[in-house]
Coordinates of C-alpha atoms in Angstrom, one line a residue:
M3 CA -7.9 -54.5 61.9
T4 CA -10.8 -55.4 59.6
T5 CA -14.2 -55.6 61.3
A6 CA -16.2 -56.8 58.3
V7 CA -15.6 -59.4 55.6
R8 CA -17.5 -59.2 52.3
I9 CA -17.2 -62.4 50.3
C10 CA -18.0 -62.4 46.6
V11 CA -18.8 -65.9 45.4
C12 CA -17.9 -66.3 41.7
G13 CA -17.7 -69.1 39.2
D14 CA -19.3 -70.6 36.1
E15 CA -23.0 -71.5 36.0
G16 CA -23.8 -74.8 37.6
T17 CA -20.7 -75.1 39.8
G18 CA -22.9 -75.1 42.9
K19 CA -22.2 -71.5 44.2
S20 CA -25.8 -71.0 45.4
S21 CA -26.0 -74.5 46.9
L22 CA -22.8 -73.8 49.0
I23 CA -24.4 -70.6 50.4
A24 CA -27.7 -72.3 51.1
S25 CA -26.0 -75.3 52.8
L26 CA -24.1 -72.9 55.0
V27 CA -27.3 -71.0 56.0
K28 CA -29.6 -74.0 56.4
D29 CA -26.9 -76.4 57.7
V30 CA -28.3 -79.0 55.4
F31 CA -28.2 -79.7 51.7
V32 CA -31.2 -78.1 50.0
T33 CA -32.7 -80.7 47.6
N34 CA -35.3 -78.5 46.1
K35 CA -34.5 -76.3 43.2
I36 CA -33.2 -72.9 44.4
Q37 CA -33.1 -69.6 42.6
S38 CA -30.0 -69.0 40.4
V39 CA -28.7 -66.0 42.4
L40 CA -29.4 -65.9 46.2
P41 CA -30.0 -62.7 48.0
T42 CA -27.1 -61.2 50.0
V43 CA -26.5 -63.1 53.3
T44 CA -25.1 -61.3 56.4
I45 CA -23.7 -63.4 59.3
P46 CA -23.3 -61.4 62.5
P47 CA -20.1 -61.8 64.6
T48 CA -20.1 -65.1 66.5
I49 CA -17.6 -67.0 68.5
G50 CA -16.8 -69.2 65.6
T51 CA -15.7 -66.5 63.2
P52 CA -12.1 -65.2 63.1
E53 CA -11.8 -62.0 65.3
N54 CA -15.6 -61.8 65.6
V55 CA -16.1 -60.1 62.3
T56 CA -19.4 -59.4 60.5
T57 CA -19.5 -61.5 57.3
T58 CA -21.5 -60.6 54.1
I59 CA -21.8 -63.3 51.4
V60 CA -22.8 -62.1 47.9
D61 CA -23.9 -64.6 45.3
T62 CA -23.2 -63.7 41.6
S63 CA -24.2 -64.8 38.1
A64 CA -21.7 -65.6 35.4
R65 CA -24.2 -64.8 32.6
P66 CA -23.0 -62.1 30.2
Q67 CA -26.1 -60.0 30.8
D68 CA -25.2 -59.8 34.5
R69 CA -21.6 -58.8 33.9
T70 CA -22.1 -55.2 35.1
T71 CA -23.5 -56.4 38.5
L72 CA -20.7 -59.0 38.8
R73 CA -18.0 -56.3 38.1
K74 CA -19.6 -54.0 40.8
E75 CA -19.7 -56.7 43.4
I76 CA -16.1 -57.8 42.8
R77 CA -14.9 -54.3 43.3
K78 CA -16.9 -54.0 46.6
C79 CA -15.7 -57.2 48.2
N80 CA -12.5 -57.9 50.1
V81 CA -12.2 -61.6 49.3
I82 CA -13.3 -63.7 46.3
M83 CA -14.5 -67.3 46.5
L84 CA -14.0 -68.8 43.1
V85 CA -15.9 -72.1 42.6
Y86 CA -15.3 -74.8 40.0
S87 CA -16.8 -78.3 39.8
D88 CA -15.6 -80.1 36.6
H89 CA -12.8 -80.0 34.1
Y90 CA -14.4 -77.3 31.9
S91 CA -15.0 -74.9 34.8
Y92 CA -11.5 -75.7 36.1
E93 CA -9.9 -74.7 32.8
R94 CA -11.9 -71.5 32.9
V95 CA -10.2 -70.5 36.2
A96 CA -6.9 -69.8 34.5
L97 CA -8.3 -68.9 31.1
F98 CA -11.1 -66.5 32.1
W99 CA -11.7 -65.8 35.8
M100 CA -8.3 -65.0 37.1
P101 CA -7.3 -62.8 34.1
Y102 CA -10.8 -61.1 34.5
F103 CA -10.1 -60.3 38.2
R104 CA -6.8 -58.8 37.2
S105 CA -8.3 -56.7 34.5
L106 CA -10.6 -55.1 37.0
G107 CA -7.6 -53.9 39.0
V108 CA -8.7 -55.5 42.3
N109 CA -6.1 -56.6 44.8
V110 CA -8.0 -59.0 47.1
P111 CA -7.2 -62.6 48.0
V112 CA -8.9 -65.5 46.1
V113 CA -10.0 -68.8 47.8
L114 CA -10.2 -71.5 45.1
C115 CA -13.0 -74.0 45.8
A116 CA -13.3 -77.4 44.1
N117 CA -17.0 -78.2 44.6
K118 CA -19.0 -81.4 44.2
S119 CA -16.2 -83.6 45.6
D120 CA -18.9 -86.2 46.2
Q121 CA -18.7 -87.1 42.5
A122 CA -16.4 -90.1 42.1
A123 CA -14.9 -88.9 38.8
H124 CA -13.0 -86.1 40.6
G125 CA -10.4 -88.4 42.1
T126 CA -8.8 -88.2 45.6
T127 CA -8.0 -85.0 47.4
S128 CA -4.3 -85.5 47.0
Q129 CA -4.7 -85.9 43.2
V130 CA -6.8 -82.8 43.0
V131 CA -4.4 -80.8 45.0
E132 CA -1.3 -81.9 43.0
E133 CA -2.9 -81.9 39.5
E134 CA -5.3 -79.0 39.7
M135 CA -4.8 -76.6 42.6
L136 CA -1.0 -76.3 43.0
P137 CA -0.3 -75.5 39.3
V138 CA -2.9 -72.7 39.3
M139 CA -1.7 -71.3 42.7
V140 CA 1.9 -71.1 41.3
E141 CA 0.6 -69.2 38.3
F142 CA -1.6 -66.8 40.2
R143 CA -0.1 -65.6 43.5
E144 CA -3.3 -63.9 44.5
I145 CA -4.9 -67.3 45.3
D146 CA -4.6 -67.5 49.0
S147 CA -5.8 -71.1 49.6
C148 CA -7.6 -74.0 48.0
I149 CA -10.1 -76.5 49.4
R150 CA -12.4 -79.3 48.2
T151 CA -16.1 -79.1 49.2
S152 CA -19.4 -80.8 48.7
A153 CA -22.7 -79.0 49.4
K154 CA -24.5 -82.3 49.1
E155 CA -22.5 -84.1 51.7
Q156 CA -21.9 -80.9 53.8
H157 CA -18.2 -81.5 53.3
N158 CA -16.0 -78.5 54.2
V159 CA -18.9 -76.1 53.6
I160 CA -18.2 -74.1 56.9
E161 CA -14.5 -74.5 56.3
V162 CA -14.5 -72.8 52.9
F163 CA -16.2 -69.7 54.2
Y164 CA -13.9 -69.7 57.2
L165 CA -11.0 -69.7 54.8
C166 CA -12.5 -66.7 53.1
Q167 CA -12.8 -64.9 56.5
K168 CA -9.3 -65.8 57.5
A169 CA -7.9 -64.6 54.1
V170 CA -9.1 -61.1 55.1
T171 CA -8.5 -61.2 58.9
H172 CA -5.2 -63.1 58.8
P173 CA -3.8 -62.7 55.2
I174 CA -0.8 -64.8 54.3
A175 CA 0.4 -62.4 51.6
P176 CA 2.1 -59.8 53.9
L177 CA 3.8 -62.5 55.8
Y178 CA 5.1 -65.2 53.4
D179 CA 6.4 -65.4 49.9
H180 CA 5.3 -68.8 48.5
K181 CA 7.6 -68.4 45.4
E182 CA 10.7 -67.8 47.5
G183 CA 9.6 -70.1 50.4
Q184 CA 10.6 -67.4 52.9
L185 CA 9.0 -64.9 55.3
K186 CA 8.8 -61.5 53.8
P187 CA 11.3 -58.8 54.9
A188 CA 8.6 -56.7 56.6
C189 CA 7.4 -59.7 58.6
V190 CA 11.0 -60.6 59.5
A191 CA 11.6 -57.0 60.7
A192 CA 8.4 -57.1 62.9
L193 CA 9.3 -60.5 64.4
R194 CA 12.9 -59.3 65.1
R195 CA 11.4 -56.5 67.2
V196 CA 9.1 -58.9 69.0
F197 CA 12.1 -61.2 69.8
Y198 CA 14.1 -58.2 71.0
L199 CA 11.3 -57.1 73.3
C200 CA 10.9 -60.6 74.7
D201 CA 14.6 -61.2 75.2
K202 CA 14.7 -59.2 78.5
D203 CA 18.3 -60.0 79.4
Q204 CA 19.5 -59.4 75.8
D205 CA 21.6 -62.5 75.8
G206 CA 20.4 -63.5 72.3
Y207 CA 18.2 -66.3 73.6
L208 CA 14.6 -66.7 74.9
N209 CA 15.1 -68.8 78.0
D210 CA 12.2 -70.8 79.4
T211 CA 10.9 -67.9 81.6
E212 CA 11.1 -65.5 78.6
M213 CA 9.3 -68.1 76.4
Q214 CA 6.5 -68.4 79.0
D215 CA 6.2 -64.6 79.3
F216 CA 6.0 -64.4 75.5
Q217 CA 3.4 -67.1 75.3
I218 CA 1.2 -65.5 78.0
K219 CA 1.4 -62.0 76.4
S220 CA 0.6 -63.4 72.9
F221 CA -1.9 -66.1 73.6
D222 CA -3.1 -65.5 77.2
K223 CA -2.1 -68.9 78.4
P224 CA 1.2 -70.6 79.3
L225 CA 3.1 -73.4 77.5
S226 CA 3.0 -76.8 79.1
P227 CA 6.4 -78.4 79.7
K228 CA 5.7 -80.9 76.8
E229 CA 4.8 -78.1 74.4
L230 CA 7.9 -76.2 75.3
E231 CA 10.0 -79.3 74.7
N232 CA 8.3 -80.0 71.4
I233 CA 9.2 -76.5 70.2
K234 CA 12.9 -77.0 71.2
T235 CA 13.0 -80.4 69.5
T236 CA 11.4 -79.0 66.3
I237 CA 13.8 -76.1 66.1
S238 CA 16.9 -78.3 66.8
K239 CA 15.9 -80.5 63.8
T240 CA 15.4 -77.6 61.4
V241 CA 18.2 -75.3 62.7
P242 CA 21.3 -77.5 63.3
T243 CA 23.2 -74.5 64.8
S244 CA 20.6 -73.9 67.5
S245 CA 21.4 -74.4 71.2
P246 CA 18.2 -75.7 72.9
D247 CA 19.9 -75.7 76.3
K248 CA 20.4 -71.9 76.1
G249 CA 16.9 -71.3 74.7
L250 CA 15.4 -70.1 71.4
D251 CA 17.7 -67.8 69.4
L252 CA 16.5 -65.3 66.8
Q253 CA 17.1 -67.7 63.9
G254 CA 15.1 -70.4 65.7
F255 CA 12.3 -67.9 66.5
L256 CA 12.1 -66.9 62.8
Q257 CA 12.2 -70.6 61.7
L258 CA 9.3 -71.4 64.1
N259 CA 7.1 -68.7 62.5
K260 CA 8.1 -69.8 59.0
L261 CA 6.9 -73.3 59.9
Y262 CA 3.6 -71.8 61.0
A263 CA 3.2 -70.0 57.6
E264 CA 4.2 -73.1 55.7
K265 CA 1.6 -75.3 57.5
G266 CA -1.2 -72.8 57.0
R267 CA -1.2 -71.6 60.6
H268 CA -0.4 -68.0 59.7
E269 CA -3.1 -66.8 62.1
T270 CA -0.7 -67.7 64.8
I271 CA 1.8 -65.2 63.5
W272 CA -0.9 -62.6 63.2
I273 CA -1.9 -63.1 66.8
I274 CA 1.7 -62.6 67.9
L275 CA 2.1 -59.4 65.8
R276 CA -1.3 -57.9 66.8
K277 CA -0.6 -58.5 70.5
H278 CA 2.6 -56.4 69.9
H279 CA 0.5 -53.6 68.2
Y280 CA 1.1 -54.3 64.6
T281 CA -1.4 -53.4 61.9
D282 CA -2.4 -55.4 58.8
S283 CA 0.4 -53.4 56.9
L284 CA 3.0 -54.6 59.5
S285 CA 3.5 -51.1 60.8
L286 CA 3.0 -50.2 64.5
E287 CA -0.5 -48.8 65.3
D288 CA -0.6 -45.0 65.2
N289 CA -2.4 -44.7 68.5
F290 CA 0.3 -46.9 70.1
L291 CA 3.2 -44.8 68.7
H292 CA 1.4 -41.5 69.2
P293 CA -1.1 -41.7 72.1
R294 CA -2.9 -38.5 73.1
F295 CA -0.8 -36.4 75.4
D296 CA -1.5 -32.7 75.6
V297 CA 0.7 -30.3 77.5
P298 CA -1.2 -27.3 78.8
D299 CA 0.0 -23.8 78.3
Y300 CA 2.8 -22.8 80.7
A301 CA 3.2 -26.5 81.8
S302 CA 5.9 -28.9 80.7
A303 CA 6.4 -32.7 80.3
E304 CA 8.9 -34.7 82.3
L305 CA 9.7 -38.4 82.8
S306 CA 7.8 -40.0 85.7
P307 CA 9.6 -42.3 88.1
A308 CA 8.5 -45.3 85.9
G309 CA 10.0 -43.6 82.9
Y310 CA 13.4 -42.9 84.5
R311 CA 13.4 -46.5 85.8
F312 CA 12.8 -47.8 82.3
F313 CA 15.6 -45.8 80.7
M314 CA 18.0 -46.6 83.5
D315 CA 17.3 -50.4 83.2
L316 CA 17.7 -50.1 79.4
F317 CA 21.1 -48.5 79.8
L318 CA 22.3 -51.1 82.3
T319 CA 21.1 -54.0 80.2
F320 CA 23.0 -52.8 77.1
D321 CA 26.2 -51.7 78.8
K322 CA 27.6 -55.2 78.2
D323 CA 31.2 -54.3 79.1
N324 CA 30.2 -52.6 82.3
D325 CA 32.4 -49.6 81.6
G326 CA 29.7 -47.1 82.5
G327 CA 29.2 -45.9 78.9
L328 CA 27.3 -47.0 75.8
N329 CA 29.7 -47.4 72.8
D330 CA 28.6 -47.3 69.2
Q331 CA 27.9 -51.1 69.1
E332 CA 25.9 -51.0 72.3
L333 CA 23.9 -48.0 71.1
A334 CA 23.2 -49.7 67.8
A335 CA 21.9 -52.8 69.6
L336 CA 19.7 -50.7 71.9
F337 CA 18.1 -48.8 69.1
A338 CA 17.7 -51.9 66.9
P339 CA 13.9 -52.0 67.2
T340 CA 13.5 -48.3 66.4
P341 CA 14.0 -46.3 63.2
G342 CA 17.3 -45.2 64.6
L343 CA 18.3 -42.2 66.8
P344 CA 15.6 -39.6 67.1
E345 CA 15.9 -36.9 64.4
S346 CA 16.5 -34.2 66.9
W347 CA 19.4 -36.1 68.4
V348 CA 21.1 -36.4 65.0
E349 CA 20.6 -32.7 64.4
T350 CA 22.3 -31.8 67.8
S351 CA 25.2 -34.2 67.1
F352 CA 24.4 -36.6 69.8
P353 CA 26.1 -37.6 72.1
S354 CA 28.0 -34.2 72.1
S355 CA 24.9 -32.6 73.7
T356 CA 25.3 -34.5 77.0
V357 CA 27.7 -36.1 79.4
R358 CA 30.3 -38.6 78.1
N359 CA 33.1 -40.5 79.6
E360 CA 36.8 -40.2 78.6
A361 CA 36.2 -42.6 75.7
G362 CA 33.5 -40.3 74.3
H363 CA 30.7 -42.7 75.2
I364 CA 27.5 -41.5 76.8
T365 CA 27.2 -42.2 80.5
L366 CA 24.2 -43.1 82.6
Q367 CA 24.0 -39.5 83.8
G368 CA 24.1 -38.2 80.3
W369 CA 21.6 -40.9 79.1
L370 CA 19.0 -39.8 81.6
A371 CA 19.8 -36.2 81.0
Q372 CA 19.3 -36.6 77.2
W373 CA 15.9 -38.3 77.6
S374 CA 14.9 -35.6 80.2
M375 CA 15.7 -32.9 77.6
T376 CA 13.9 -34.8 74.8
T377 CA 10.8 -35.2 77.0
F378 CA 10.8 -31.5 77.9
L379 CA 11.2 -30.3 74.3
E380 CA 9.4 -33.1 72.4
P381 CA 7.3 -35.3 74.6
K382 CA 5.8 -37.0 71.5
T383 CA 9.2 -38.2 70.4
T384 CA 9.8 -39.8 73.8
L385 CA 6.4 -41.5 73.7
S386 CA 7.0 -43.0 70.3
Y387 CA 10.5 -44.3 71.4
L388 CA 9.0 -45.7 74.5
A389 CA 6.6 -47.7 72.3
Y390 CA 9.4 -48.9 70.0
L391 CA 11.6 -49.9 72.9
G392 CA 8.8 -51.9 74.7
F393 CA 7.9 -49.8 77.7
E394 CA 5.4 -51.5 80.0
G395 CA 3.8 -49.6 82.8
P396 CA 3.2 -50.8 86.4
N397 CA -0.3 -51.8 85.4
A398 CA -1.0 -54.1 82.4
R399 CA -3.3 -51.5 80.8
D400 CA -1.0 -48.6 81.1
S401 CA 0.0 -46.9 77.9
T402 CA 3.4 -45.3 77.3
T403 CA 2.0 -42.0 78.8
A404 CA 2.5 -43.7 82.2
A405 CA 6.2 -42.9 81.7
L406 CA 5.6 -39.2 81.5
K407 CA 4.1 -36.6 83.9
L408 CA 2.9 -33.0 83.6
T409 CA 4.2 -30.2 85.7
K410 CA 2.1 -27.6 87.3
P411 CA 1.6 -24.5 85.0
R412 CA 3.9 -21.6 86.0
K413 CA 2.2 -18.6 84.4
R414 CA 2.8 -16.2 87.3
R415 CA 6.6 -16.4 87.5
R416 CA 7.0 -13.4 89.9
R417 CA 5.1 -15.1 92.6
P418 CA 7.6 -16.1 95.4
G419 CA 8.4 -19.8 95.8
R420 CA 9.8 -22.7 93.8
V421 CA 8.2 -24.0 90.7
E422 CA 7.4 -27.8 90.6
R423 CA 9.9 -28.6 87.8
N424 CA 12.8 -31.0 87.6
V425 CA 13.8 -30.0 84.1
V426 CA 14.4 -26.3 83.2
L427 CA 15.5 -24.5 80.1
C428 CA 17.9 -21.6 80.1
Y429 CA 18.8 -19.5 77.0
I430 CA 22.4 -18.2 76.9
V431 CA 22.4 -14.9 75.0
G432 CA 25.3 -12.5 74.4
S433 CA 27.6 -11.1 71.7
S434 CA 29.6 -13.4 69.5
S435 CA 32.9 -14.7 70.9
S436 CA 31.8 -13.9 74.4
G437 CA 32.5 -17.4 75.5
K438 CA 29.0 -19.0 75.3
S439 CA 30.2 -22.2 73.5
S440 CA 33.0 -22.7 76.0
L441 CA 30.4 -22.3 78.8
L442 CA 28.4 -25.2 77.3
D443 CA 31.5 -27.3 77.0
A444 CA 32.4 -26.6 80.7
F445 CA 28.8 -27.6 81.7
L446 CA 29.5 -31.0 80.1
N447 CA 33.0 -31.3 81.7
R448 CA 34.7 -30.9 78.4
P449 CA 38.3 -29.5 78.3
F450 CA 38.7 -25.8 77.2
S451 CA 39.7 -25.2 73.6
S452 CA 41.2 -21.8 72.6
L453 CA 40.2 -22.4 69.0
Y454 CA 37.1 -20.2 68.1
H455 CA 34.2 -21.8 66.2
P456 CA 31.3 -19.4 65.6
T457 CA 27.9 -21.0 66.5
I458 CA 25.6 -21.0 63.5
K459 CA 22.7 -23.3 64.5
P460 CA 21.3 -23.4 68.0
R461 CA 23.2 -25.7 70.3
R462 CA 22.0 -27.4 73.4
A463 CA 23.7 -29.0 76.4
V464 CA 22.0 -30.9 79.2
N465 CA 23.3 -32.1 82.6
S466 CA 22.1 -32.7 86.1
V467 CA 22.7 -30.0 88.7
E468 CA 22.5 -30.4 92.5
L469 CA 20.6 -27.5 94.1
H470 CA 21.0 -26.2 97.6
G471 CA 19.5 -28.7 99.9
G472 CA 20.6 -31.7 97.9
K473 CA 17.7 -31.8 95.4
Q474 CA 18.7 -32.6 91.8
C475 CA 17.3 -31.1 88.6
Y476 CA 18.2 -31.2 84.9
L477 CA 19.4 -28.0 83.4
I478 CA 19.2 -27.4 79.6
L479 CA 21.5 -24.7 78.3
E480 CA 20.8 -23.4 74.8
E481 CA 23.0 -21.1 72.8
L482 CA 20.9 -19.6 70.1
G483 CA 23.5 -18.9 67.4
E484 CA 22.4 -16.9 64.3
L485 CA 18.8 -17.6 65.1
E486 CA 18.9 -15.5 68.2
P487 CA 16.8 -12.6 66.9
A488 CA 14.1 -15.0 65.5
I489 CA 13.9 -17.0 68.7
L490 CA 13.7 -13.9 70.9
E491 CA 10.8 -12.6 68.8
N492 CA 9.0 -15.9 69.1
Q493 CA 6.7 -15.6 72.1
A494 CA 6.0 -19.4 72.2
R495 CA 9.8 -20.0 72.5
L496 CA 10.0 -17.5 75.3
D497 CA 7.1 -19.0 77.1
A498 CA 8.9 -22.4 77.1
C499 CA 12.1 -20.8 78.5
D500 CA 12.6 -20.7 82.3
L501 CA 15.5 -18.3 82.5
I502 CA 17.7 -16.0 80.4
C503 CA 21.4 -15.9 81.1
Y504 CA 23.0 -12.6 79.7
A505 CA 26.6 -13.5 79.1
Y506 CA 29.3 -11.0 78.1
D507 CA 33.1 -11.0 77.8
S508 CA 34.5 -9.0 80.7
S509 CA 37.7 -8.4 78.7
E510 CA 36.0 -7.1 75.6
P511 CA 34.8 -3.4 75.9
D512 CA 31.9 -3.8 73.4
S513 CA 30.5 -7.0 74.7
F514 CA 28.0 -5.7 77.4
S515 CA 26.5 -3.2 75.0
H516 CA 25.0 -6.1 73.0
I517 CA 23.0 -7.1 76.1
V518 CA 21.8 -3.6 76.6
D519 CA 20.8 -3.4 73.0
L520 CA 19.0 -6.8 73.2
R521 CA 16.9 -5.7 76.2
R522 CA 16.0 -2.4 74.4
R523 CA 15.0 -4.2 71.2
Y524 CA 13.1 -7.0 72.9
P525 CA 11.2 -5.6 75.9
Q526 CA 9.4 -8.9 76.3
L527 CA 12.6 -10.3 77.8
D528 CA 11.7 -8.4 81.0
D529 CA 9.0 -11.0 81.5
L530 CA 11.6 -13.7 82.0
P531 CA 13.8 -14.2 85.1
A532 CA 17.5 -13.4 84.3
I533 CA 21.0 -13.7 85.5
Y534 CA 24.0 -11.7 84.3
S535 CA 27.4 -13.4 84.0
A536 CA 30.8 -11.9 83.2
L537 CA 32.7 -14.6 81.3
K538 CA 36.5 -14.8 80.8
A539 CA 37.1 -13.4 84.3
D540 CA 40.6 -14.9 84.3
R541 CA 41.6 -12.2 81.8
D542 CA 42.1 -8.5 82.6
K543 CA 38.8 -6.8 83.2
T544 CA 38.1 -3.8 80.9
T545 CA 35.7 -0.9 81.0
Q546 CA 32.6 -1.5 78.9
R547 CA 31.6 1.0 76.3
C548 CA 28.1 1.7 77.4
E549 CA 26.2 4.3 79.5
L550 CA 26.3 2.2 82.7
Q551 CA 28.9 -0.3 83.7
P552 CA 27.5 -3.8 84.2
D553 CA 27.5 -3.6 88.1
A554 CA 25.7 -0.2 87.9
Y555 CA 23.3 -1.4 85.2
T556 CA 22.2 -4.4 87.3
A557 CA 22.1 -2.3 90.5
A558 CA 19.7 0.1 88.7
L559 CA 17.4 -2.9 88.2
N560 CA 17.7 -4.0 91.8
M561 CA 19.3 -7.2 90.6
A562 CA 22.3 -9.1 91.7
A563 CA 25.6 -8.0 90.1
P564 CA 27.0 -10.1 87.3
L565 CA 28.7 -13.3 88.3
H566 CA 32.4 -13.2 87.3
V567 CA 33.4 -16.7 86.1
S568 CA 35.8 -18.4 83.9
V569 CA 35.7 -21.8 82.3
A570 CA 39.3 -22.2 83.4
W571 CA 38.2 -22.0 87.1
S572 CA 36.8 -25.0 89.0
S573 CA 34.3 -22.6 90.5
I574 CA 32.4 -22.4 87.2
S575 CA 30.0 -25.0 88.6
E576 CA 28.7 -22.3 90.9
L577 CA 27.3 -20.5 87.9
F578 CA 25.3 -23.6 86.8
V579 CA 23.9 -24.0 90.4
A580 CA 22.9 -20.3 90.3
L581 CA 21.2 -20.7 87.0
A582 CA 19.3 -23.8 88.2
E583 CA 18.3 -22.1 91.4
A584 CA 17.0 -19.0 89.5
A585 CA 15.1 -21.2 87.1
T586 CA 13.4 -23.2 89.8
N587 CA 12.8 -20.1 92.0
P588 CA 12.1 -17.4 89.3
S589 CA 10.9 -14.6 91.5
T590 CA 14.4 -14.1 92.8
A591 CA 15.7 -13.2 89.3
F592 CA 13.4 -10.4 88.1
P593 CA 14.1 -6.7 87.6
R594 CA 12.4 -5.7 90.9
S595 CA 12.2 -2.0 90.0
E596 CA 9.6 -2.9 87.4
E597 CA 7.6 -5.0 89.7
P598 CA 4.8 -3.1 91.6
Q599 CA 5.6 -3.0 95.3
D600 CA 3.5 -5.5 97.4
R601 CA 1.9 -3.3 100.1
T602 CA -0.4 -6.1 101.4
G603 CA 1.6 -6.6 104.6
M604 CA 1.7 -2.8 105.3
Y605 CA -2.0 -2.5 104.9
L606 CA -2.6 -5.4 107.2
A607 CA -0.3 -3.9 109.8
L608 CA -2.0 -0.5 109.6
G609 CA -5.4 -2.2 109.9
A610 CA -4.3 -4.1 113.0
T611 CA -2.8 -1.0 114.5
G612 CA -6.0 1.0 113.8
C613 CA -8.2 -1.7 115.3
A614 CA -6.0 -1.8 118.5
A615 CA -6.1 2.0 118.8
L616 CA -9.9 2.0 118.4
A617 CA -10.3 -0.7 121.0
A618 CA -8.0 1.2 123.5
F619 CA -10.1 4.4 122.9
M620 CA -13.4 2.6 123.6
I621 CA -12.0 1.1 126.8
W622 CA -10.7 4.5 127.9
R623 CA -14.0 6.2 127.1
R624 CA -16.0 3.5 129.0
S625 CA -13.7 3.9 132.1
T626 CA -14.1 7.7 131.9
N627 CA -17.9 7.5 131.8
S628 CA -18.0 5.1 134.8
M629 CA -16.1 7.6 136.8

């Protein structure tokens, strides 16, 4: 938001520009003759200024010889106060001044000031407004507001400069279209989102409690019962279809803000929007959408308990038919205040990447799993959607980062023990048509399809897995498709991976050789824990065309033999548990023959034995000498 306002005071000679500035500074009309152009005046932030901004007031001259200075000052300012005082100077507003401002290419608001209102010949305020001000405002949309003043009588002197400040700090132009008599689309979109966030139960109405919460959040004070009743009465008169007993609906909420704009109280709208993190361009603040959140090397991001609670409550609120799934209409309503589904979700054909019910709608389990995967892979996307959807932390000052947490870095994977992660990533690699896609379908409880579809782009699936002991974690399985070589060469992608699952078709003789070739071409894969799985075990097992058969190959590495599984068997879930266990306890899934033997225990035992022997020898020698 603007922290400084620069006012350029323009107008014909003799209209009282300098007298207005002097009267503001001195707080009294200066009867003595003053210089034609006053020096620049700077007013520091005070309680009486909008948003406590620093205000600079620049006096100008209309003489032709000062036109260069005038042009420079107009281009430097962010609001123009245009002063006229008689019929001639009024005519010059439309004939010279406003076209001149446009010719300079400036896009700043103009406050039109009819000075010297103390002179009786000028008529009443209503006459001046109707006959002079309104016609010129209709012709020139950049005129933000109009006011009558008198420096001699100190009439509206403070007010005219306040209007100039407000034209910058609370501009009407982004909010309201005077010509159409309607709120502008960007303003309506922002207010729709505010209404959405305040309608906690999503019944389409702001009830009394929600209205009070909205009032306190926006204005830091509650509504009195009389004020609340006045709002309902006003809306019921202007929106005949409203239902005051139920509360304030969206149409009524928009109408209320339209009334604020029409009555010149547009600062009220700005207070509401800024409290909800909107900028002067009616976009959400960048530091609100993208707060700083750095993930250290070898660490990962996960949802915190507050984050899981927020997404769970969101799901339950929008599951209007209570069928345990979000249909297309419910998803559309949920994502209404956002740009739509995250781009990565669209690319992975959401919701096919997670758990759905029989109707094809995402379940609560799948919803939480999807956000767990998004947070793991793209924490900044989760943070921006938390902002769009209105996440509020346990404490009032919490940012959206309170919904996330960082895991402990796990650089040394070979060290025994579990890693402190609840979300893990496993790459499924293997030859084409080995059954990887069917494995992902089985992971999401999808029925088996015998129709073969080659995987071109990487495909992910995420689901929760219950580990031994009852602890639950989220397992992300990713099939690499035709990008397999590029991903396996990318060290950053390998660092993000928790486990490699080498999958081969036990009924296809050339399938296992692909794995052997992969490990030979990419020796860096040996730095990752791995599990071998023989898919399509329901078919006849065949001899693999490679130097060592799979069981012998894994035995040579001192690793567990391949798990023989089939997506047609109910026991397929044991593979997913084994993958999750290996990912969370990585030291159990390494080629141990390549790991240096840990002799620490042996050295300690030998040391202890040596010390005991030395002590026994000293005791024996002492007893021998005493004899």
